[in-house]
PDB file of C-alpha atoms in Angstrom:
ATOM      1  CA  UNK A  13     193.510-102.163 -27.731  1.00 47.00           C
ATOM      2  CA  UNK A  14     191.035-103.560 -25.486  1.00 55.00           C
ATOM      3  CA  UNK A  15     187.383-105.501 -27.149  1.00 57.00           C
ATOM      4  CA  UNK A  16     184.830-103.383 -26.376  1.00 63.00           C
ATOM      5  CA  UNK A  17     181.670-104.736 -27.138  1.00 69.00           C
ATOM      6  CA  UNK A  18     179.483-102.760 -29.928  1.00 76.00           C
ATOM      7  CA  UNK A  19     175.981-101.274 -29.266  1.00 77.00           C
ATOM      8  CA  UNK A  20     175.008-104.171 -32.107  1.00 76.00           C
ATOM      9  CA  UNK A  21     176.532-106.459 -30.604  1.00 75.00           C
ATOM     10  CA  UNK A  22     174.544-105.706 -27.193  1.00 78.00           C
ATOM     11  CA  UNK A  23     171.178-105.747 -28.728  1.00 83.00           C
ATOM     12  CA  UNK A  24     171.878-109.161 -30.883  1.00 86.00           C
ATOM     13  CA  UNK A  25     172.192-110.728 -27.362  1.00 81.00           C
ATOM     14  CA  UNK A  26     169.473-109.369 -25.587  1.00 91.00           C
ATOM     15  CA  UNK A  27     166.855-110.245 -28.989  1.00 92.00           C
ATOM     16  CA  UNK A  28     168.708-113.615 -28.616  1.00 93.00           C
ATOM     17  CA  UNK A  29     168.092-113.818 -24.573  1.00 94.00           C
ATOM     18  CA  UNK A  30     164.269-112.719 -25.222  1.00 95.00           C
ATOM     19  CA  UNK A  31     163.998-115.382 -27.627  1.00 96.00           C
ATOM     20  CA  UNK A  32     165.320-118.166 -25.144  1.00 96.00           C
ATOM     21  CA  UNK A  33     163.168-117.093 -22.508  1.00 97.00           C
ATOM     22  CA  UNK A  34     160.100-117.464 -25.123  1.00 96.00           C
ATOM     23  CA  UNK A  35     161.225-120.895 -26.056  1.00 97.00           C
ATOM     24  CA  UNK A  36     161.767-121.714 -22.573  1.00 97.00           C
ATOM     25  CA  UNK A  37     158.656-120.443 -21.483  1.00 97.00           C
ATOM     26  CA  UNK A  38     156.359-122.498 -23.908  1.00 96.00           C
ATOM     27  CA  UNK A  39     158.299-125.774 -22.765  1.00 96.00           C
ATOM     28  CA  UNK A  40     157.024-124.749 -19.290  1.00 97.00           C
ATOM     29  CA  UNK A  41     153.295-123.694 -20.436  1.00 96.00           C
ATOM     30  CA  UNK A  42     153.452-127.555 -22.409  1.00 95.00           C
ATOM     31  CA  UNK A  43     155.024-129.369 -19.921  1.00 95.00           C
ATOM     32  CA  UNK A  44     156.021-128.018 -16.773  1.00 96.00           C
ATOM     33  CA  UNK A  45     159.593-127.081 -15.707  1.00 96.00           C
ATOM     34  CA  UNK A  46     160.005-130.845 -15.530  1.00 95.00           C
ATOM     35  CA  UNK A  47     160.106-130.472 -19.608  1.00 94.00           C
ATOM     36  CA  UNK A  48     162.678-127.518 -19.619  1.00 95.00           C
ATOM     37  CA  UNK A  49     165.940-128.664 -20.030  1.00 94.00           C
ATOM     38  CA  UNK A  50     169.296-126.859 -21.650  1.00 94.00           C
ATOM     39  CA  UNK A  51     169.636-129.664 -24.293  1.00 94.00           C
ATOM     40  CA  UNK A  52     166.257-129.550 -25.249  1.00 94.00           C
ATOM     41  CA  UNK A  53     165.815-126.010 -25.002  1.00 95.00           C
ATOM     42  CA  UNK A  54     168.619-125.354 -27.684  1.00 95.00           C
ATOM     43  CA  UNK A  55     167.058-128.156 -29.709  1.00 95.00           C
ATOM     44  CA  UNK A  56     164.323-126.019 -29.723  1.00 94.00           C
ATOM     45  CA  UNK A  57     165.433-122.288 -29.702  1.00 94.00           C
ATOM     46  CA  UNK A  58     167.871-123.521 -33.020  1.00 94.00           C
ATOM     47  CA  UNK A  59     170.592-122.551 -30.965  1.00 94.00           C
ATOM     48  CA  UNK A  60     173.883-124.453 -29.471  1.00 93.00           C
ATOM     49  CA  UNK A  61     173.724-125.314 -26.126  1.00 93.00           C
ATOM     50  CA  UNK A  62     177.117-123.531 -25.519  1.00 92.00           C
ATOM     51  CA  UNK A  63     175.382-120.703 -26.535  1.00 92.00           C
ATOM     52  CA  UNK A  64     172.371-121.058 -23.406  1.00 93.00           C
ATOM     53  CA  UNK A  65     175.364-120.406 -20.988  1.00 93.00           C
ATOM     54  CA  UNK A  66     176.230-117.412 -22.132  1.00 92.00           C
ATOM     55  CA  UNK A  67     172.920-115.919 -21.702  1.00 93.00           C
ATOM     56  CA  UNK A  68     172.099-118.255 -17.984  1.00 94.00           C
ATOM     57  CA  UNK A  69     174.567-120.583 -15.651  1.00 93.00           C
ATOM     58  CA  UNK A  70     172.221-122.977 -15.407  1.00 94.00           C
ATOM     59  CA  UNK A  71     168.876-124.188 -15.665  1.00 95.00           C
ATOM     60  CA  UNK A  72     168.380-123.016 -12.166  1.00 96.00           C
ATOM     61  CA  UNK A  73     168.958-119.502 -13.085  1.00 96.00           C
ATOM     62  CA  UNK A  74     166.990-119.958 -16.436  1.00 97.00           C
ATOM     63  CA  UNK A  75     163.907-121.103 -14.835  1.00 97.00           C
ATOM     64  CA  UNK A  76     163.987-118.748 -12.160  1.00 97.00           C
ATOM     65  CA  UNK A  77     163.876-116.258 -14.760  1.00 96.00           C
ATOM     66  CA  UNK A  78     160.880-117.739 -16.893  1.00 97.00           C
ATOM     67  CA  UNK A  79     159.272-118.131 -13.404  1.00 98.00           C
ATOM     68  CA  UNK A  80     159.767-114.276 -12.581  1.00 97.00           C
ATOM     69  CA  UNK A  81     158.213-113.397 -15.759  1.00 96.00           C
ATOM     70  CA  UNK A  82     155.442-115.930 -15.880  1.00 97.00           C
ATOM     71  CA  UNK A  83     154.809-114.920 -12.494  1.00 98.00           C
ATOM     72  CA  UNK A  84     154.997-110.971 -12.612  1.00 97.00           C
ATOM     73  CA  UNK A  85     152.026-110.952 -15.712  1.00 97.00           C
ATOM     74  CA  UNK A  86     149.736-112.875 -13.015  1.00 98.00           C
ATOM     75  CA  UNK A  87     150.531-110.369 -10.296  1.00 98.00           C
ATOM     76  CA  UNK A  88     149.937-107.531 -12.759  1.00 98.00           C
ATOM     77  CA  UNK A  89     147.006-108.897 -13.559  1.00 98.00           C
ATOM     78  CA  UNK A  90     145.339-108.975  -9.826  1.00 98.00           C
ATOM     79  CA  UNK A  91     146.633-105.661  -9.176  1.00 98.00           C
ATOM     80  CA  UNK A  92     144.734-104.745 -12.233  1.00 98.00           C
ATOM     81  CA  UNK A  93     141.807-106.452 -10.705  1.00 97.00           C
ATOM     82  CA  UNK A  94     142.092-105.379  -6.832  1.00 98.00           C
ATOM     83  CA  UNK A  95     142.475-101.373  -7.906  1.00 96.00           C
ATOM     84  CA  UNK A  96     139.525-101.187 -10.151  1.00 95.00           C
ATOM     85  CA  UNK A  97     136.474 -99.722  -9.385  1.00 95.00           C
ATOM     86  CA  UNK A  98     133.712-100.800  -6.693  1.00 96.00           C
ATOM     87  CA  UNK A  99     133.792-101.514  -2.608  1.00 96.00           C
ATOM     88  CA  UNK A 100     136.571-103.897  -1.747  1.00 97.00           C
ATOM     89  CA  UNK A 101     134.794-107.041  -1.925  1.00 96.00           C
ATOM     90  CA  UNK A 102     133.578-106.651  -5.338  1.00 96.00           C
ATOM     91  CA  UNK A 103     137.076-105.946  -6.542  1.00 97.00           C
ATOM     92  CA  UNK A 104     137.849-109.044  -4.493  1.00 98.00           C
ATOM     93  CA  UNK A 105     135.401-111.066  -6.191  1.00 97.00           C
ATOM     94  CA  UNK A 106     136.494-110.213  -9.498  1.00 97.00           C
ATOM     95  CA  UNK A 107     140.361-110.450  -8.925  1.00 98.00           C
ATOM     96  CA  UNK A 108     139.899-113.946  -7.703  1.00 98.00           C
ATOM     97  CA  UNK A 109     137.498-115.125 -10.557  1.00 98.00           C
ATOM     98  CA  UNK A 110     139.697-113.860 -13.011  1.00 98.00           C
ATOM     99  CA  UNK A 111     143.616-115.302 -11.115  1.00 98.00           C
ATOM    100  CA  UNK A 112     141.118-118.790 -10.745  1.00 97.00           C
ATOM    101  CA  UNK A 113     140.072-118.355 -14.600  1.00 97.00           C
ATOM    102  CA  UNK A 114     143.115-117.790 -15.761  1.00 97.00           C
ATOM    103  CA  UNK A 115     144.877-120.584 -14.125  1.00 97.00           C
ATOM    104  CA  UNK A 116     141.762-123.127 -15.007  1.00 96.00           C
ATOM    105  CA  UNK A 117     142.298-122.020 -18.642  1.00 95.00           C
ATOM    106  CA  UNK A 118     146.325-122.585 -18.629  1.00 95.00           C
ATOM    107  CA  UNK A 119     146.510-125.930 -16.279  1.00 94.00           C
ATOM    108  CA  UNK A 120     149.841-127.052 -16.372  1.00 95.00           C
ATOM    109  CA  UNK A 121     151.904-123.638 -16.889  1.00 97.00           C
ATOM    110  CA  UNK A 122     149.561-122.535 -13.334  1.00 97.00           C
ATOM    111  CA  UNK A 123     150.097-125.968 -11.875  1.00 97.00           C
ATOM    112  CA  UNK A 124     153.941-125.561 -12.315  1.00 97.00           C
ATOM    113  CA  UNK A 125     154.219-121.482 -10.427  1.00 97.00           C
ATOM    114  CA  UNK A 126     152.175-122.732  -7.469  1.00 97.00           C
ATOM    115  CA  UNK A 127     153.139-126.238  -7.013  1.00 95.00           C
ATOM    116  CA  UNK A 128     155.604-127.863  -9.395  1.00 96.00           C
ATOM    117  CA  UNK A 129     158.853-129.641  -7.410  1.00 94.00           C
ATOM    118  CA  UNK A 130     161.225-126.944  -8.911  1.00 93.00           C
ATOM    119  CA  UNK A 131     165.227-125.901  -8.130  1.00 93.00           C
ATOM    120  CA  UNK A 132     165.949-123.824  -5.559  1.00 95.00           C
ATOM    121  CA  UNK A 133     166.257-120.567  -7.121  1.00 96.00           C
ATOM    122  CA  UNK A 134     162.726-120.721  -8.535  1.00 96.00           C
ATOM    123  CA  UNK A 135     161.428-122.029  -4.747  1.00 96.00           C
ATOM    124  CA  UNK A 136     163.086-118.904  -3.908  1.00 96.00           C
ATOM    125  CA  UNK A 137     161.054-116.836  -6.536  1.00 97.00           C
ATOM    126  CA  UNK A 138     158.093-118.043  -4.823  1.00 96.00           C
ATOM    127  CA  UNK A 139     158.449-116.870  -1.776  1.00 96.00           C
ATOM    128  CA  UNK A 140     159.069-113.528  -3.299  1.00 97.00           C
ATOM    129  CA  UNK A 141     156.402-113.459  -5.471  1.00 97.00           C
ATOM    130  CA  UNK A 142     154.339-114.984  -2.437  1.00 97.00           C
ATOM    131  CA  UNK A 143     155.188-111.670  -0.767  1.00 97.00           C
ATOM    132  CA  UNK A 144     154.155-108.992  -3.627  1.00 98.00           C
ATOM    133  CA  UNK A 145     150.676-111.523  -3.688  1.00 98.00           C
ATOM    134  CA  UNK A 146     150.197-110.780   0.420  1.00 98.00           C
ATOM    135  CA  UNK A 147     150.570-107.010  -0.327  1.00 98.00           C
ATOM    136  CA  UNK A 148     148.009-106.713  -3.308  1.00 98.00           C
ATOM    137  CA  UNK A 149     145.686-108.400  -0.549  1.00 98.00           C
ATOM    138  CA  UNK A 150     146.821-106.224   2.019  1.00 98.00           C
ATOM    139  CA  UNK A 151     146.051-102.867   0.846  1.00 98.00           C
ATOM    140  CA  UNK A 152     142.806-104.140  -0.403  1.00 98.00           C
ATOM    141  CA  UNK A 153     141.840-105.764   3.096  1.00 98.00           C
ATOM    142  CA  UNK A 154     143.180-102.126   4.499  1.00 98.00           C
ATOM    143  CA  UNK A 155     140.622-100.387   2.150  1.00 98.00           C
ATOM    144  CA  UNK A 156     137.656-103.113   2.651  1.00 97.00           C
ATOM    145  CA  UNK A 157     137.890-101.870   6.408  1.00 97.00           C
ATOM    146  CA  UNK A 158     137.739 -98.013   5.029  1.00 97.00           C
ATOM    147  CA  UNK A 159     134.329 -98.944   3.104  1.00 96.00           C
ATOM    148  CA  UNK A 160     133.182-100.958   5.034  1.00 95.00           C
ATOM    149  CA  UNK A 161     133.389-104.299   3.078  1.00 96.00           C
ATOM    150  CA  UNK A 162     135.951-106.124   5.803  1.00 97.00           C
ATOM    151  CA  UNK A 163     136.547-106.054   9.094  1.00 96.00           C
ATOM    152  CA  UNK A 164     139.766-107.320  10.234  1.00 97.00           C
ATOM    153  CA  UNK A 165     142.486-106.809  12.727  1.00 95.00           C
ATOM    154  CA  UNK A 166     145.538-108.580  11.617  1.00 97.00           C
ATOM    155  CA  UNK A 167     145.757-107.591   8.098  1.00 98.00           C
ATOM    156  CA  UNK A 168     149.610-108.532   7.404  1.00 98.00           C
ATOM    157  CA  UNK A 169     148.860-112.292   8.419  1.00 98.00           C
ATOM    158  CA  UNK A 170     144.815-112.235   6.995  1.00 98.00           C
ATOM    159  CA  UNK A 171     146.784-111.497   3.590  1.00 98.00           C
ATOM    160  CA  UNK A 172     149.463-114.527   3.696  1.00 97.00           C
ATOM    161  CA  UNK A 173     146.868-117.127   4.972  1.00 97.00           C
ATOM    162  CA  UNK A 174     144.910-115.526   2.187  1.00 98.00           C
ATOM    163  CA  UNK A 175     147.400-115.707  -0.261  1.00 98.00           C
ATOM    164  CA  UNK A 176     148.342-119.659   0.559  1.00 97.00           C
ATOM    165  CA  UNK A 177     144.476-120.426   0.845  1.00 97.00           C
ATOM    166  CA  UNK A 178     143.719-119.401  -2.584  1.00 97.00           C
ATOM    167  CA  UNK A 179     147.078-121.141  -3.986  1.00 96.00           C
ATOM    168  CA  UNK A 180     146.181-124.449  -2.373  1.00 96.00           C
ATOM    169  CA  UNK A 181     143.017-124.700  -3.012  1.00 97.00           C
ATOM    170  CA  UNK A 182     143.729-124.347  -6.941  1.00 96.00           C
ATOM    171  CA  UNK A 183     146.603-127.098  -6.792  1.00 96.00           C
ATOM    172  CA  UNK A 184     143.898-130.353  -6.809  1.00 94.00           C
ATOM    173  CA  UNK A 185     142.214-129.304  -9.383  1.00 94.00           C
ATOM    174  CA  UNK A 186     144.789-128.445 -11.696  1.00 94.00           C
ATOM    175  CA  UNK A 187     147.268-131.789 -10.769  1.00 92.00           C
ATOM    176  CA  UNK A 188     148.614-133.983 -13.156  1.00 91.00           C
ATOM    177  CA  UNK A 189     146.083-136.604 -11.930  1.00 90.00           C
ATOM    178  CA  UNK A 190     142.401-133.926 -12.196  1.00 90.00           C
ATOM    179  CA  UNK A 191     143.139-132.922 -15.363  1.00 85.00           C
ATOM    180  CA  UNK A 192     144.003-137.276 -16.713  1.00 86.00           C
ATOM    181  CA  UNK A 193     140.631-137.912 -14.762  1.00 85.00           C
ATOM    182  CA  UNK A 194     138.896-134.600 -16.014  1.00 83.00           C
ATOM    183  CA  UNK A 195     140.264-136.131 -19.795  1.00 83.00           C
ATOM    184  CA  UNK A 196     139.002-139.238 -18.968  1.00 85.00           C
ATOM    185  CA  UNK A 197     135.775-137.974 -18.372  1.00 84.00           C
ATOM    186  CA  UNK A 198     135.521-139.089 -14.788  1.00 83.00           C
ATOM    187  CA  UNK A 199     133.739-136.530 -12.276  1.00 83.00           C
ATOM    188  CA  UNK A 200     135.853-133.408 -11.035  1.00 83.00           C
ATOM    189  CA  UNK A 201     135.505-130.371 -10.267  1.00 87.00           C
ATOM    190  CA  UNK A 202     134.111-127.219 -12.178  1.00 92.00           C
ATOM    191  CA  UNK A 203     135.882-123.631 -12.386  1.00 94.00           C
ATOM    192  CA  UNK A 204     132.200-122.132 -11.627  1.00 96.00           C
ATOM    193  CA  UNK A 205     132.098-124.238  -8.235  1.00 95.00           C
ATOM    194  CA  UNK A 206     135.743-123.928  -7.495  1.00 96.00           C
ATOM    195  CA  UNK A 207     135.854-119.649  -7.911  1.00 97.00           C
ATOM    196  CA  UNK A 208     132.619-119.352  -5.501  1.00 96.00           C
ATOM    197  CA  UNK A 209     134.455-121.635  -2.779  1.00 96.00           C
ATOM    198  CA  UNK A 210     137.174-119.901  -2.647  1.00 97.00           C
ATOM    199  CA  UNK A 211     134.974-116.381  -2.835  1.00 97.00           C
ATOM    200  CA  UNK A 212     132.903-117.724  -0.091  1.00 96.00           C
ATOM    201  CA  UNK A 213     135.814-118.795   2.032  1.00 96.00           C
ATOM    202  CA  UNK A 214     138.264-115.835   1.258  1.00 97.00           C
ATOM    203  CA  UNK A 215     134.738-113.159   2.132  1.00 97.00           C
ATOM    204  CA  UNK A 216     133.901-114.631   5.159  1.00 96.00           C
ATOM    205  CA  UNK A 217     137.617-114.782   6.743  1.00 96.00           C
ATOM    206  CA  UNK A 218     137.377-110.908   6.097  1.00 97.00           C
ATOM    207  CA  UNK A 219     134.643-110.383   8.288  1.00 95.00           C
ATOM    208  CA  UNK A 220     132.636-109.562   4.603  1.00 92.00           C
ATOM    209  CA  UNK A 221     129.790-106.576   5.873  1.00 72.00           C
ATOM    210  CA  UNK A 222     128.135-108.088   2.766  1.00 59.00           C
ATOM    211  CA  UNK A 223     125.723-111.197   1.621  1.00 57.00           C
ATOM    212  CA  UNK A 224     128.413-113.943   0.575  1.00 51.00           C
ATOM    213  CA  UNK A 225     126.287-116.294  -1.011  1.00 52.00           C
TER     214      UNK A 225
END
């Protein structure tokens, strides 16, 4: 008679497989996914390592899973954000105080989804991910021309410059090396005077119909 895997069975792995991708997770938020490793992951998770491969082939495929989820709450999040209520650059404003907030508040696990050197299958979660970013700001830039808040022509290509404006001007700040000098005590910059940049800069290159000061 042939195995046939119990329901029991089936929902031990997957509590076991959510409980990996916590662990792995956390090892990410601490210390990038230069931290996460399958040894030290197992260490970790009180598991064997054996066991990790059952659940993922590699790390690649492990942290292109932590970077799916990681990702997907921060997308969530701005969609959240960009649907609310108000005209189209208010919601603006407050989606990209809270996605600058947000990362400001959790440095390195923000510094490692934008910027982090990473294996291939989470550089190819990114572009993804950069993709369902460009459409939030799409349909937002297509309703900021409705209301009146934006006037602009390309909107597909407005979003992805968007989209990669926004993302690179977050990396300096939260490097490796701003947040040693910001513990050191040296100069650097504040979230306050980072988020308005980046609202100035991202209101303007919409043709803002409002004060952007």
């Amino acid at each position: 008679m042939p195995y046939r895997i119990t329901e029991a069975r089936l929902e031990r792995d997957q509590i076991q497989r959510e409980h990996i991708l916590t662990c792995a997770l956390q090892q990410v938020v601490e210390g990038g996914f230069a931290a996460l490793s399958m040894n030290s992951l197992a260490r970790g998770a009180g598991i064997a390592t054996g066991t990790l491969y059952r659940h993922f082939a590699g790390k690649g495929a492990l942290a292109s899973e932590v970077f799916a989820r990681a990702t997907s709450v921060e997308v969530e999040t701005l969609r959240s954000q960009f649907s609310g209520e108000g005209s189209a650059a208010e919601r603006l404003r407050r989606g990209i105080s809270q996605f600058a907030a947000r990362a400001w508040h959790s440095r390195q696990l923000a510094y490692a989804l934008i910027a982090e050197p990473v294996e291939p299958e989470v550089d190819a979660q990114r572009l993804i991910f950069r993709e369902a970013y460009a459409e939030l700001y799409c349909d937002l830039i297509r309703e900021g021309n409705i209301d009146g808040s934006f006037s602009v022509q390309h909107i597909p290509l407005t979003a992805a410059c968007l989209v990669g404006a926004v993302a690179e001007a977050l990396v300096g700040p939260l490097s490796p090396q701003s947040r040693a000098d910001r513990a050191e005590g040296l100069p650097s910059e504040t979230l306050e005077s980072l988020t308005h940049a980046i609202i100035i800069f991202s209101l303007r290159a919409l043709g803002a119909k409002e004060p952007v000061a």
